[in-house]
Structures are given as structure tokens and as C-alpha cells.
Coordinates of C-alpha atoms and ligand atoms in Angstrom, one line a residue:
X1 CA -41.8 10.9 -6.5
X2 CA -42.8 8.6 -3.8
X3 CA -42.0 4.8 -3.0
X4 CA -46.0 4.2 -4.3
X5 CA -45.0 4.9 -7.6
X6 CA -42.1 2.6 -7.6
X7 CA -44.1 -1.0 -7.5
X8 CA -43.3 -1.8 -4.3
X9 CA -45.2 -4.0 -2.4
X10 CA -47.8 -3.2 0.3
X11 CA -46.0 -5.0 2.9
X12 CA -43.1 -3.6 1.7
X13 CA -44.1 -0.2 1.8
X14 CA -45.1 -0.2 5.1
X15 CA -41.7 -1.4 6.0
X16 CA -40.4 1.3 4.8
X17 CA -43.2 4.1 6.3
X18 CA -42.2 2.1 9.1
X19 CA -38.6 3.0 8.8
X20 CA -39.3 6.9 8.6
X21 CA -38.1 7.1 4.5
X22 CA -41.0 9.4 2.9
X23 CA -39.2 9.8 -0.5
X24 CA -37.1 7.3 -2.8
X25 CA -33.6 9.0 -2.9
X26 CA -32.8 9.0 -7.0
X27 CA -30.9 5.1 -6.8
X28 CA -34.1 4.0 -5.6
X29 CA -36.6 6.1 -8.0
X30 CA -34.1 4.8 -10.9
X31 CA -33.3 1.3 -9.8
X32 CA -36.0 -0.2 -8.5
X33 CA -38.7 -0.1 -10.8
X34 CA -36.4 -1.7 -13.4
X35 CA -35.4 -4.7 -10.6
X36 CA -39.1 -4.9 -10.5
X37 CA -39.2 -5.4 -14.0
X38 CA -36.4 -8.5 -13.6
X39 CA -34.3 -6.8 -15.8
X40 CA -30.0 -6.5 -15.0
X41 CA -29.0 -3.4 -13.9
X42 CA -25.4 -1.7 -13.8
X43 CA -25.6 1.0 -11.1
X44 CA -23.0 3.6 -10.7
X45 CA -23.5 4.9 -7.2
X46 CA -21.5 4.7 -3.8
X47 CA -22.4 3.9 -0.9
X48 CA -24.6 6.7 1.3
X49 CA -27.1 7.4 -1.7
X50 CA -29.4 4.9 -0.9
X51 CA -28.2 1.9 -2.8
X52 CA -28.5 -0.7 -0.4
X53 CA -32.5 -0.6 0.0
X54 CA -32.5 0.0 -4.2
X55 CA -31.8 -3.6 -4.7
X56 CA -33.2 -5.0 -1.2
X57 CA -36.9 -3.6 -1.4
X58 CA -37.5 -5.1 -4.9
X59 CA -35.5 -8.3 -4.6
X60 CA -38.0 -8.6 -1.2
X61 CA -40.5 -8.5 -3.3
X62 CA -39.8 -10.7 -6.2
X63 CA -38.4 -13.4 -3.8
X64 CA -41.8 -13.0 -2.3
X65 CA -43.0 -16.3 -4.1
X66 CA -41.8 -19.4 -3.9
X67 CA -39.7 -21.5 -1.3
X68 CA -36.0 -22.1 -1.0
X69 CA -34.5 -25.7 -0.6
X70 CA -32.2 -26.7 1.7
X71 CA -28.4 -25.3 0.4
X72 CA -29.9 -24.1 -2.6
X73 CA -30.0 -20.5 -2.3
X74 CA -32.3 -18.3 -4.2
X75 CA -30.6 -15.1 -4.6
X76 CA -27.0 -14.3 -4.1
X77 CA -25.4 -10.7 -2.6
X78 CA -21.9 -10.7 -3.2
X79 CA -20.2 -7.7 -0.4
X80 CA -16.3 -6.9 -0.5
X81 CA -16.0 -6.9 3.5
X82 CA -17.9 -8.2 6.3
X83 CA -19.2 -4.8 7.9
X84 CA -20.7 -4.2 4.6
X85 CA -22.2 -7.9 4.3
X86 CA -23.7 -7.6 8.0
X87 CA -25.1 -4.2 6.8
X88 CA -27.0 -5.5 4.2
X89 CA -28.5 -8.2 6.4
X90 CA -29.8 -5.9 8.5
X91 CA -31.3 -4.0 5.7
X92 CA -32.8 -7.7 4.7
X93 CA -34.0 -7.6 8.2
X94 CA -35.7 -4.0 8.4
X95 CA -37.1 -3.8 5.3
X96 CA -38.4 -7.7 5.0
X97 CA -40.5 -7.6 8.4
X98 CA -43.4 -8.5 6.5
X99 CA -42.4 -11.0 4.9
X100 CA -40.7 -14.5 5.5
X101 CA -37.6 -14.8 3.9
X102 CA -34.7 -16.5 5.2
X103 CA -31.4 -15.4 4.7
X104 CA -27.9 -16.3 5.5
X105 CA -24.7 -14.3 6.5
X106 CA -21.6 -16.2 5.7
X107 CA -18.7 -13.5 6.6
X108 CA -15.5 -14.6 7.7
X109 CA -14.2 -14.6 11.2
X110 CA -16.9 -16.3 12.3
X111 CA -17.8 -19.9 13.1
X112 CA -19.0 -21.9 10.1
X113 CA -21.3 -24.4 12.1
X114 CA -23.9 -21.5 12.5
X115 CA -23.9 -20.6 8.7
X116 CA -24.0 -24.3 8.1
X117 CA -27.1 -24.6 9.8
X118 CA -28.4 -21.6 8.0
X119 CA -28.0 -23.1 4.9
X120 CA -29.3 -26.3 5.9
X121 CA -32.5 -24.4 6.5
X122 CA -33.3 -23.2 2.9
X123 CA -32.4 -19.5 2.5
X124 CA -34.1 -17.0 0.1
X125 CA -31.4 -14.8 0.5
X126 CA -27.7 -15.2 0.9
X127 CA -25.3 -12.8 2.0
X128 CA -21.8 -13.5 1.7
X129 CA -18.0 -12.0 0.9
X130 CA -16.6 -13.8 -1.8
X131 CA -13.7 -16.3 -0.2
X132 CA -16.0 -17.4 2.8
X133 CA -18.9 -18.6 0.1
X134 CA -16.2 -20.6 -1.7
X135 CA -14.9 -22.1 1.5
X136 CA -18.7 -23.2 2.0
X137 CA -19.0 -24.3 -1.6
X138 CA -16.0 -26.5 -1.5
X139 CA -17.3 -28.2 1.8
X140 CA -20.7 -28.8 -0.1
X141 CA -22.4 -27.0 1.9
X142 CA -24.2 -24.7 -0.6
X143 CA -25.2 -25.1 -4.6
X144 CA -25.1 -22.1 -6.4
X145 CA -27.5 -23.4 -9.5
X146 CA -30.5 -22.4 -7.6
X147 CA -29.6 -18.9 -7.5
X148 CA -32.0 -16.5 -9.5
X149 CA -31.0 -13.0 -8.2
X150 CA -27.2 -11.8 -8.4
X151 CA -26.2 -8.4 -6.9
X152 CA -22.5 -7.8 -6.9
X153 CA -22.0 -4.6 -5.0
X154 CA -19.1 -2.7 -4.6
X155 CA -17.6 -4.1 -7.7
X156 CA -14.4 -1.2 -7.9
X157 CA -13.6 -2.4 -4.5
X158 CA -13.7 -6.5 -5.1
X159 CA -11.0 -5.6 -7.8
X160 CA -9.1 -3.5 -5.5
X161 CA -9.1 -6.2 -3.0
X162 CA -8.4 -9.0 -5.1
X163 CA -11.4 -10.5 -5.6
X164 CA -12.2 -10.3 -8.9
X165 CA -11.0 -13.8 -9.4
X166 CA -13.1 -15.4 -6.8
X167 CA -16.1 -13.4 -8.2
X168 CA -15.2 -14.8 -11.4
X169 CA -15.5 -18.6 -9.9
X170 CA -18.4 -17.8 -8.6
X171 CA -19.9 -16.3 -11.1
X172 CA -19.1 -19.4 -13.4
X173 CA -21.0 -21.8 -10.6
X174 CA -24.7 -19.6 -11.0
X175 CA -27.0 -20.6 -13.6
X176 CA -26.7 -18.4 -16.6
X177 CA -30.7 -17.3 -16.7
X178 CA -30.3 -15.0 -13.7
X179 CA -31.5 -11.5 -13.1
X180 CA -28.0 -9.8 -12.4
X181 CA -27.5 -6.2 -10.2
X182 CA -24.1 -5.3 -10.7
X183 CA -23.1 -1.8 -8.5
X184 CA -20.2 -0.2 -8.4
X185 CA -18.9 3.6 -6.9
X186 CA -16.6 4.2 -9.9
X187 CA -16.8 2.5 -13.4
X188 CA -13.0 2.1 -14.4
X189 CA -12.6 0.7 -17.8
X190 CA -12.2 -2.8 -15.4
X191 CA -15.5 -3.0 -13.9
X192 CA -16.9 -1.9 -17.3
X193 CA -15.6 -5.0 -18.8
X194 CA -16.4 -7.2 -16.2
X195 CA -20.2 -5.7 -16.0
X196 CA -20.6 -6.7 -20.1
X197 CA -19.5 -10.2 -19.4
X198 CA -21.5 -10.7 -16.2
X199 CA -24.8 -8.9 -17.4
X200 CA -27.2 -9.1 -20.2
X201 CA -28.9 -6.3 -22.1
X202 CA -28.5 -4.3 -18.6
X203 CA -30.2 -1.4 -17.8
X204 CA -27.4 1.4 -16.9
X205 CA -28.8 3.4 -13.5
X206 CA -26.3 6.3 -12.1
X207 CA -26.7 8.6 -9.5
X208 CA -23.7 10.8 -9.5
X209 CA -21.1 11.1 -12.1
X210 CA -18.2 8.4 -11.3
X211 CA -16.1 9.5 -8.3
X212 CA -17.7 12.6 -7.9
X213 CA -17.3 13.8 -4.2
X214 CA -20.8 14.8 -2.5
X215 CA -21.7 17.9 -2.9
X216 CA -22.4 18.6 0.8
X217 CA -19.0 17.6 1.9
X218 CA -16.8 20.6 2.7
X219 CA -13.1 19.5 2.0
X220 CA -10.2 20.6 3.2
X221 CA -5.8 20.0 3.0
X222 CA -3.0 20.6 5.0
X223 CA 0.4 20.1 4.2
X224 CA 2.7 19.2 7.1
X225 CA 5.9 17.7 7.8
X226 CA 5.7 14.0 8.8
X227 CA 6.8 14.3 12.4
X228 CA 4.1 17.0 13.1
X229 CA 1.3 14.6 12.0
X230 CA -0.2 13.6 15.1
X231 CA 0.1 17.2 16.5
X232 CA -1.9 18.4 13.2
X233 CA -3.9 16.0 13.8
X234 CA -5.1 17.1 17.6
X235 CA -5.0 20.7 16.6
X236 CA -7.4 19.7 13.9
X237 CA -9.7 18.2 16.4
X238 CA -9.5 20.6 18.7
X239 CA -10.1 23.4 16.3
X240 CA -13.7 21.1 14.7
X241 CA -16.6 20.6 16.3
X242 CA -17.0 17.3 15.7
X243 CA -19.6 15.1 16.7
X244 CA -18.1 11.7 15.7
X245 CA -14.6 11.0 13.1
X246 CA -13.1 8.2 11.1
X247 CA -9.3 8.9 11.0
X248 CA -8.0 6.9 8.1
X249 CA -4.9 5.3 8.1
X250 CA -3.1 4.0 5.1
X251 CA -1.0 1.3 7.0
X252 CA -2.9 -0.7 10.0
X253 CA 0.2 -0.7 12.4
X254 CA -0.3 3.0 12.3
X255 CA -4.2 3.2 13.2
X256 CA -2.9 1.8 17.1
X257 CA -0.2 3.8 17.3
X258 CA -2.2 6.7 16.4
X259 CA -5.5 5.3 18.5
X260 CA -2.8 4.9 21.7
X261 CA -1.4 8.3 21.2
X262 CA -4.9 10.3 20.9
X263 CA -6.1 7.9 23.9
X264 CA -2.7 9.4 25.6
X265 CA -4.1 12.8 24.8
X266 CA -7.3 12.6 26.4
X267 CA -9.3 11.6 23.2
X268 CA -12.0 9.4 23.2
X269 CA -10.5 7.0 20.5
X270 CA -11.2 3.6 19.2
X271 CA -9.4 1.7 16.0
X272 CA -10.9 -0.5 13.7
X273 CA -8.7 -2.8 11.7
X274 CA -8.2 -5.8 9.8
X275 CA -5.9 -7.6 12.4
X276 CA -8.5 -7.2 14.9
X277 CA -11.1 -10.2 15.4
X278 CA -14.3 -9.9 14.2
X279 CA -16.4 -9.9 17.2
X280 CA -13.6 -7.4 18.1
X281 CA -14.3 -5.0 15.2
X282 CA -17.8 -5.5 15.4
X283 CA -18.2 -5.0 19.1
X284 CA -15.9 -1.6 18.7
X285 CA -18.2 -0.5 15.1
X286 CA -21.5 -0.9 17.6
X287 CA -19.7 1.2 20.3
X288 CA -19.0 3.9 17.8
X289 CA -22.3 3.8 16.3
X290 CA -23.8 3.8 19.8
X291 CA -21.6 7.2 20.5
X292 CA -19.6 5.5 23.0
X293 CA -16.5 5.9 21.3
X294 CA -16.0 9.5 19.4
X295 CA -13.2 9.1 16.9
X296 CA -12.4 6.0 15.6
X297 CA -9.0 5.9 13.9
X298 CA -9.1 2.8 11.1
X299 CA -7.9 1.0 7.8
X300 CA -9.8 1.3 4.9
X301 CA -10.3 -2.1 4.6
X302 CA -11.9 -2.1 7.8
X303 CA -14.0 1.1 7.6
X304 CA -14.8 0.5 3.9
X305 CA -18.9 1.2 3.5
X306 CA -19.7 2.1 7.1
X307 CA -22.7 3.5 7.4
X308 CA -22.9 5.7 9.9
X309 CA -25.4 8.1 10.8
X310 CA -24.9 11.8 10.9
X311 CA -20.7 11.3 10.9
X312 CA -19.6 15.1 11.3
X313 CA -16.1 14.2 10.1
X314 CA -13.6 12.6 7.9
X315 CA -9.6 12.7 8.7
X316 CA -7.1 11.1 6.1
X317 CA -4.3 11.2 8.8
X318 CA -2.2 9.8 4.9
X319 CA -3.1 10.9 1.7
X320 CA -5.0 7.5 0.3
X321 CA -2.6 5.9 -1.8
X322 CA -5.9 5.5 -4.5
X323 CA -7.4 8.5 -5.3
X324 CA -10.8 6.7 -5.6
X325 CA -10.1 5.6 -2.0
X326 CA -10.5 9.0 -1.3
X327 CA -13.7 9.4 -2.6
X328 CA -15.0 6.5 -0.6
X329 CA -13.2 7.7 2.4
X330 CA -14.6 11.3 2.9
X331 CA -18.1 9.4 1.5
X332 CA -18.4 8.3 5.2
X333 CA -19.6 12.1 6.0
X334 CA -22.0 14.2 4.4
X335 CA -24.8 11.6 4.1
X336 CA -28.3 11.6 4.0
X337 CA -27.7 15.2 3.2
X338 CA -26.3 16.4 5.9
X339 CA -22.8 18.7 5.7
X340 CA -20.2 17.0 6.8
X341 CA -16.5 17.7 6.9
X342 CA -13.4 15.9 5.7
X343 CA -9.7 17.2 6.6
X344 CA -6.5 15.4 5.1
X345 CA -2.8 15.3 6.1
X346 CA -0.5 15.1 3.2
X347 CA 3.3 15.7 3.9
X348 CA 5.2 17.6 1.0
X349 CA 6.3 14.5 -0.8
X350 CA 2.6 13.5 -1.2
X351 CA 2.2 15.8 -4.1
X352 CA 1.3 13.1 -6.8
X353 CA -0.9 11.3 -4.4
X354 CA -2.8 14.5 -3.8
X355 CA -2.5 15.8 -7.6
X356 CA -4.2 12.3 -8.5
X357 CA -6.7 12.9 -6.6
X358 CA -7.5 16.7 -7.6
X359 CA -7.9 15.3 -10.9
X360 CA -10.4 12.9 -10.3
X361 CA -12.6 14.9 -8.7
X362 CA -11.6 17.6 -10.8
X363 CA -11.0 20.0 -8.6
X364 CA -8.3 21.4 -5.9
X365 CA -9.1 20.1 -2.7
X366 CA -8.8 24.1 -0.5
X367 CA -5.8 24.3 1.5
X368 CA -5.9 24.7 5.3
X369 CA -3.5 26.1 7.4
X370 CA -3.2 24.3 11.0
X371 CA -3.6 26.6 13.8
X372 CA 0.2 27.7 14.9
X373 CA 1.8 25.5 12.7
X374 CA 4.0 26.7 9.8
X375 CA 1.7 25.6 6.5
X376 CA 4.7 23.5 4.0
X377 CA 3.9 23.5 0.2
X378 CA 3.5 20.2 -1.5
X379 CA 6.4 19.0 -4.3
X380 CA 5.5 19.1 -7.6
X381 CA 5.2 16.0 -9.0
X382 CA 6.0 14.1 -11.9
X383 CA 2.3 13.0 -12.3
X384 CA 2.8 9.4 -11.8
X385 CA 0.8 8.0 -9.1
X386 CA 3.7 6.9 -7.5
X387 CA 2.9 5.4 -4.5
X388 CA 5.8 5.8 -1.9
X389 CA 7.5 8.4 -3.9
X390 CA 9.4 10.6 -1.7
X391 CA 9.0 8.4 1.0
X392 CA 12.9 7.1 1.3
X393 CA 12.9 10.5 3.7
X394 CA 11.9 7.8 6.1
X395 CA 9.0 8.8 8.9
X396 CA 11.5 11.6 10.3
X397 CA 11.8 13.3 6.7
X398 CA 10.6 16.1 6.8
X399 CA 11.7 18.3 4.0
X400 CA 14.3 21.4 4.2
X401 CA 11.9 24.4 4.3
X402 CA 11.3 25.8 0.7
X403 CA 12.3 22.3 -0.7
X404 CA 8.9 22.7 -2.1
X405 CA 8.0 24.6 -5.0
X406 CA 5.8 27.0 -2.4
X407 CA 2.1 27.3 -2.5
X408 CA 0.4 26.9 -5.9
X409 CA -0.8 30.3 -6.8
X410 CA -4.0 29.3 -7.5
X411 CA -5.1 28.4 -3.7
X412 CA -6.2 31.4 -2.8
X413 CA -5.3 32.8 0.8
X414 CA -5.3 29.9 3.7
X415 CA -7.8 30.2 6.4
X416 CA -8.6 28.6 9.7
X417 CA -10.3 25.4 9.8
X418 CA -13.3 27.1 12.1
X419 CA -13.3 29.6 8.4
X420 CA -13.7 26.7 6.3
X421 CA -16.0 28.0 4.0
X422 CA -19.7 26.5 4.2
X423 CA -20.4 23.9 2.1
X424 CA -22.3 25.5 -0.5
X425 CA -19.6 28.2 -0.4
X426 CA -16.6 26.1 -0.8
X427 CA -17.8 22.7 -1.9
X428 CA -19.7 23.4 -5.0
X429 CA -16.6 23.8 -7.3
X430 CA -15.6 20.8 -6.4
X431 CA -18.8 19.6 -8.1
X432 CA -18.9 22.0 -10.9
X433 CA -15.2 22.3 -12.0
X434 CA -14.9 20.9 -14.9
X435 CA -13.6 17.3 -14.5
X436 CA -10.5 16.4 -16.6
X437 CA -10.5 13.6 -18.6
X438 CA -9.5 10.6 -16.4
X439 CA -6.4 9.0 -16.6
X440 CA -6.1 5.3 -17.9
X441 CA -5.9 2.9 -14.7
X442 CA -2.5 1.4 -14.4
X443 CA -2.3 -1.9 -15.0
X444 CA -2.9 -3.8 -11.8
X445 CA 1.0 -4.6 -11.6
X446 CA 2.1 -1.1 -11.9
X447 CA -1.0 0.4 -9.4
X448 CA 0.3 1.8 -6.1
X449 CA -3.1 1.7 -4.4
X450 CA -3.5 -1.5 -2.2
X451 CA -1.8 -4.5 -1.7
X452 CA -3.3 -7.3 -3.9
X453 CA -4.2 -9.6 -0.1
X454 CA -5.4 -6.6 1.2
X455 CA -9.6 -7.8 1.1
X456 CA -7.8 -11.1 2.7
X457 CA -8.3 -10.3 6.0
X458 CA -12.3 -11.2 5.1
X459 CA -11.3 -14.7 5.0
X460 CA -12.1 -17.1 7.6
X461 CA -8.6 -19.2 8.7
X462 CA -8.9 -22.1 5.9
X463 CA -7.1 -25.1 6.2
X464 CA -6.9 -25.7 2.0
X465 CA -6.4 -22.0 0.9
X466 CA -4.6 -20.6 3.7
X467 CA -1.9 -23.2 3.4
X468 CA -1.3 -22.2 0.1
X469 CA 1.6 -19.9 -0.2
X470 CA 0.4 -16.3 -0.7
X471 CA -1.3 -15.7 -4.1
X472 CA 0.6 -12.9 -5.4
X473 CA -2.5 -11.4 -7.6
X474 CA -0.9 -9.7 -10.7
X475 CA 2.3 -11.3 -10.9
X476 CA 3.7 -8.5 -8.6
X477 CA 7.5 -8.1 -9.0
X478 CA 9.1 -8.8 -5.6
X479 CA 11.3 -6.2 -5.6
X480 CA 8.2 -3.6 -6.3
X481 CA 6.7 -5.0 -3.5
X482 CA 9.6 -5.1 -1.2
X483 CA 9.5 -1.4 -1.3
X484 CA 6.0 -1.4 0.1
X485 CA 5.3 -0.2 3.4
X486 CA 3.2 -2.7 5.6
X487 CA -0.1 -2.4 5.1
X488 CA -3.0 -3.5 6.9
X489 CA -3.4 -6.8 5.6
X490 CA 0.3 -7.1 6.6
X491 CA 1.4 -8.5 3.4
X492 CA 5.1 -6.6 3.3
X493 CA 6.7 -9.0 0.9
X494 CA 9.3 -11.0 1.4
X495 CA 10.2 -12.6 -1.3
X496 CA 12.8 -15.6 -0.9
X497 CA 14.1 -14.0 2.0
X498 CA 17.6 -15.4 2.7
X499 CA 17.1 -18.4 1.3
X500 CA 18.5 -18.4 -2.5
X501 CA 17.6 -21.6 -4.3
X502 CA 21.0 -23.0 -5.5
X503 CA 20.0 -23.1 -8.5
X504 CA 19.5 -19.2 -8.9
X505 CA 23.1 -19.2 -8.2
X506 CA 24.6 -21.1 -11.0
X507 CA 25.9 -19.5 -13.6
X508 CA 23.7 -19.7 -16.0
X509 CA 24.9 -20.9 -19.7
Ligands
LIG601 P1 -26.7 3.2 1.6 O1 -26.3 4.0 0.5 O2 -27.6 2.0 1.2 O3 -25.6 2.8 2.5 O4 -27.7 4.1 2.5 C1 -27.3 5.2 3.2 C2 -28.2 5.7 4.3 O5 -29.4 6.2 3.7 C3 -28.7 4.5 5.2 O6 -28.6 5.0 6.5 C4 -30.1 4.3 4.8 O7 -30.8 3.9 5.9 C5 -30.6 5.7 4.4 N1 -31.7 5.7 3.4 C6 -31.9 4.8 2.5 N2 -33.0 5.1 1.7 C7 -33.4 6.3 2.3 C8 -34.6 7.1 1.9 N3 -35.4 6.8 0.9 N4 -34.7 8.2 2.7 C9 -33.9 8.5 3.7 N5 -32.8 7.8 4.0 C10 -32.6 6.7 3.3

């Protein structure tokens, strides 16, 4: 198929001959004629497939006509983080050369005069993560009953971040005749609920089954002790030929310690996180996209969506807490259809974590040994997706050799990271095993995955809200929460700290 065939404008086109793309990849082939069309659409597809230009190119198009008023946007594009928000402007800006459309970026972290002014100017496009648009909204700076174009993307993570809520609001502000594009990377029984309230008669577009990991991705797993982490970690690189790496971290204090320690090792490494300004995180994203920085050791919250071209690896330096965090995390290789490699450190008492995730892909991810180092077996687990289990061993804990169960029989023989089997090899079971059926999500209280202010970090500093004692989203039980580790919105709880109210103190009648 070709983008001719799609609809597509002329200037439009050209943009995109422009741009280099000679074929639609199958988002775009399935998506945008049915934009075109101005009919909703609930896309199942992560990012890397293509997604982004499946609802820019039409929405170009259709907001072709017409004129925007001042604060009255015509079109909305909610984006879970900033990175991912900025990405899509640019997108605006490559793809809409021929045309004159205004658009808006309101991100956090930035100054609000400039989006302010923006606004003031009549945009045809707005661009925004969800708590920086409300900040605008309250000010009365922007009206949402102008908007005729809704995309929400990256629905499954604006519930793991805590957004839903604020979508919700937001939502509720937009008039209700509205063309909505609602995409997601996974379709939990969650999103699925919130798509049939937020969409009409939508068309259902999906590109890969949900959570599926790309073919072209060749996985692999070692099981270490926690001490020999970092050392794993450099033997890894070492052994790899590896053109550029995201090492994910699970908690942000850990993606400096481990950035400082692989700089300390001679490694050309940069860290990306959500404590870090944002003309910090993007001036260090540009640097890593440029190639001046080779590994860049970050959060997911920070590194959720990048698109970067041609990344050769991924690292999980933890096991994702989520399994679907996974997914999105080795997603950052093996794009465009290129092979790309992801490598994960789990420590022994990660076995659930890792379990959770071999059934959602529905497959074992192959175990690799790591050169001169003594390969542990993982603990069988319970098969709750405990997050944290195991971990009272503390960061020194590694476990008594053979505490394990030993190697699971059906792993087959290790083999050296440089005889990681090719991708076509190695990587298509992971496609074609047959997936189990998926487990019910836990209820948000009970879900180990993220802390419920982890997306929080995307909002500007706010007098109103950020006065506000910390929403605890879910009713979290303190003493859940207390056993967190920090994470890298640094929300570790603290519940009433040493201050008991007196009247928790009385005996009660
Ligand atoms: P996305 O899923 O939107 O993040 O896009 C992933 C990558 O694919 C981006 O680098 C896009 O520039 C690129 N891309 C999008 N459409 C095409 C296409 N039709 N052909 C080749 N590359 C594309």
C-alpha cells in the first residue's frame, strides 16, 4: 500500500516524500483512512509502529479548514509525559510544513508566559500533558468547548501515572460532538472501559496483539546476586556491541548512582530522570540523540516513549516492577525494523516479577549467563506480582547459593551474550508461543507497579494543587506504601510520621 491510497492530502504527501517514508507502516494504512473519515478510533499499538504520524497526517488535514480563535483550541492531544508531548509537536512541525497550523506545547517545567502567549494566538492544535492543561484552564487561559479533535495517547500509561482522573476532568470540559482517537500500548480491562465511555461507535485499529514484544527484539536474562549488579552490568556492555543503551532503573536515586559509577568506569553515561529540570532532561535527551552521550541510564517515567533512532540496546538494570513496563521498556530498541537487543538483571528474589512478565508475553525470556560470573537461579514464586517480595534481604542480600530452586529445566543450555541467538532464531517464540490467558489486573490498590504520583513529576510547580497535601490516588494503605522503596517521583510515604493525632490515641469506646 502506499500513503496515496490513504487520502492524504497533496501537501501532506509531500511532507511526508519529504521525510524519506515510502510506505504507510500498518497503524497508518489502518488508522488513517478512518481519521479521514472523522470517525473515533481505539488503536491498540505502542509506540515505534508508527502511531504518532497515524493521527497527525490526517488530523493535518482535516484541521486544514477553518481558523482557530484566540484560547479556543481546535483539537486536543493529550501525552502522559513531556518528552512524548514535545515529540509529537515536532511531528506537528515536520509533517504540517505545508500547511499553516498553529499549535501549542503546554508541558510542565516550563514557563507558562510563553504558552500563554501561544494560546492567545489561536492554536489549531494543542499539545499538552494532562495537569499542565488544567493549570492553564483554571487561570482561564484556554476553553476547551472549541475542541473538535481528541487524541488521548498512551492511555495504559495516564492510568499508571495517575492520570486518569485529570483525563476524566478534562474530558468532561470538551464538547461532546467530537471526533475522538483514543491509543493505547496494552488494552487492560481499564482502558477498555474508559475507551467505551470516552468514544462513540469507534472504529477498533490494532497493530500487534496487546503487549506483544517486537518481533525483531532479541531478549535476553541474567540472574545475579544484588551486589554483582553493576559488575553484570559492565560485563554486559563490554561483551555487546552497542551502538547507543537506555539502562532502566526502577528507583531514580539509583539511575545517578549507577550513571556516577559507569562514568567512574570509563563509560560514556548520561541519566535521565524525573528530578532533573526540564531543560536539564531535554538538553541531556538531544545529547543522546545527537550521539554525544552513548548509554543513558534513566527512570521510566523519564524515558517513557523516547524515540530514538536505531537504539542497539535495552538494559533493565531491575526487573520492571510492571510487566507491561517491560514491554514498553525493551520497545525503545528494535524499531523501524531494525534488530535490536534488550538484556535484564533480575536477582533471585525477582522470580514473580520476571514470571509476570513471561506470561504476558507468553513466553520465557532465554537466560544469559554473564561472562565469568557464577549464573544464580531465580525463586520460584508464589505467582503474585508482589512487588518487593524478597526484597527485606536488603541491597547486600544476596541469596545462600542453591537457595534457589536451580535453573528451570526448560531453559535450555546458557550461552554467551556475543551467542545470543539472532533474532529470527531466538526471538520468534517469543512471538509465536502461545500466550496464556492474561491475568486480571489488580485492583489499583493492590498493584505493585508504580507509585500513584509517579506521572507527577510532569507537573509544573503550582501554587493551588501543589499545596495540597499529596493525593494518595487509590486510597493506598500507608503501611503498603511505607514498605515501598523510593521511587523516582520520590513519593516514599510517610504517613503521619511521628506525629499521632491525640485523638488516635484514646481509647476508643
Ligand atoms: P512512533 O511510533 O510514532 O513513535 O514512530 C516510530 C518511528 O517510526 C519514528 O521515528 C517515525 O519517524 C518513524 N516512522 C513513522 N512512519 C514511518 C513510515 N511510514 N516509514 C518509516 N518510518 C516511519
Amino acid at each position: 500500500m502506499t500513503f496515496e491510497s490513504l487520502g492524504l492530502s497533496a501537501p501532506v504527501l509531500q511532507a511526508v516524500a519529504e521525510k524519506g517514508y515510502t510506505q504507510p507502516t500498518p497503524i497508518q494504512e489502518k488508522a488513517i483512512p478512518i481519521v479521514l473519515m472523522g470517525r473515533d478510533v481505539l488503536g491498540c499499538a505502542q509506540t515505534g509502529t508508527g502511531k504518532t504520524a497515524s493521527f497527525v497526517l490526517p488530523m493535518i488535514d482535516i484541521l486544514a479548514e477553518g481558523r482557530a480563535k484566540a484560547r479556543m483550541p481546535r483539537s486536543l492531544i493529550l501525552e502522559p509525559t513531556r518528552e512524548l508531548a514535545a515529540q509529537v509537536a515536532e511531528n506537528f512541525d515536520m509533517y504540517g510544513k505545508n500547511h499553516k497550523l498553529n499549535k501549542a506545547l503546554l508541558i510542565g517545567g516550563v514557563s507558562f508566559d510563553d504558552q500563554e502567549r501561544a494560546l492567545e494566538r489561536g492554536v489549531d492544535v494543542l499539545i499538552a500533558t494532562p495537569g499542565r492543561l488544567l493549570d492553564h484552564f483554571e487561570r482561564g487561559k484556554v476553553l476547551l468547548n472549541d475542541v473538535k479533535v481528541l487524541v488521548i495517547d498512551e492511555a495504559d500509561r495516564m492510568l499508571d501515572m495517575g492520570f486518569i482522573p485529570d483525563v476524566e476532568r478534562i474530558v468532561g470540559l470538551l464538547p461532546p460532538l467530537r471526533q475522538t482517537l483514543f491509543f493505547s500500548a496494552t488494552m487492560p480491562p481499564e482502558i477498555k472501559r474508559l475507551a467505551d465511555r470516552f468514544l462513540s461507535n469507534p472504529k477498533e485499529v490494532s497493530v500487534s496483539p496487546p503487549a506483544s514484544t517486537a518481533k525483531n527484539i532479541v531478549q535476553g536474562l541474567a540472574v545475579v546476586g544484588d551486589e554483582d549488579k553493576r559488575e553484570a552490568l559492565r560485563r554486559l556492555i563490554r561483551e555487546q556491541d552497542i551502538k547507543n543503551a537506555i539502562v532502566f532503573c526502577n528507583r531514580k536515586r539509583d539511575v545517578a548512582l549507577l550513571q556516577g559509577s559507569l562514568k567512574k568506569h570509563g563509560f560514556n553515561a548520561g541519566a535521565l530522570h524525573g528530578d532533573m529540570s526540564q531543560p536539564a532532561r531535554m538538553e541531556t535527551l538531544d545529547r543522546f540523540k545527537q550521539g554525544e552521550i552513548q548509554i543513558l541510564v534513566a527512570s521510566d517515567v523519564a524515558a517513557r516513549g523516547l524515540d530514538i533512532a536505531d537504539m542497539s540496546h535495552v538494559f533493565n538494570f531491575d526487573v520492571p516492577f510492571s510487566p507491561e513496563d517491560y514491554v514498553h521498556r525493551i520497545g525503545r530498541t528494535g524499531r523501524a525494523g531494525k534488530t535490536g537487543h534488550s538484556f535484564t538483571l533480575a536477582t533471585p528474589a525477582e522470580g514473580d516479577l520476571v514470571q509476570a512478565i513471561e506470561k504476558l508475553i507468553g513466553a520465557d525470556i532465554p537466560r544469559v549467563p554473564i561472562p565469568g560470573m557464577e549464573a544464580l537461579a531465580l525463586e520460584a514464586g508464589d505467582g503474585r506480582r508482589g512487588r518487593g517480595r524478597g526484597r527485606g534481604r536488603g541491597r547486600g542480600g544476596r541469596p545462600e547459593r542453591g537457595e534457589g530452586r536451580g535453573p528451570r529445566p526448560d531453559r535450555g543450555e546458557h550461552r554467551t551474550p556475543r551467542e545470543t541467538p539472532t533474532a529470527t532464531a531466538e526471538a520468534a517464540p517469543v512471538e509465536t508461543a502461545p500466550r496464556p490467558p492474561r491475568e486480571p489486573r489488580p485492583h489499583r490498590e493492590d498493584r505493585p507497579s508504580r507509585p500513584p504520583h509517579e506521572g507527577r513529576e510532569s507537573r509544573p510547580p503550582r501554587e493551588s494543587r501543589e499545596s495540597r497535601p499529596a493525593r494518595v490516588s487509590g486510597g493506598q494503605h500507608p503501611s503498603r506504601r511505607e514498605r515501598r522503596p523510593e521511587r523516582d517521583d520520590g513519593t516514599q510515604k510517610r504517613g503521619l510520621g511521628d506525629h499521632v493525632p491525640a485523638f488516635l490515641s484514646r481509647p476508643s469506646r
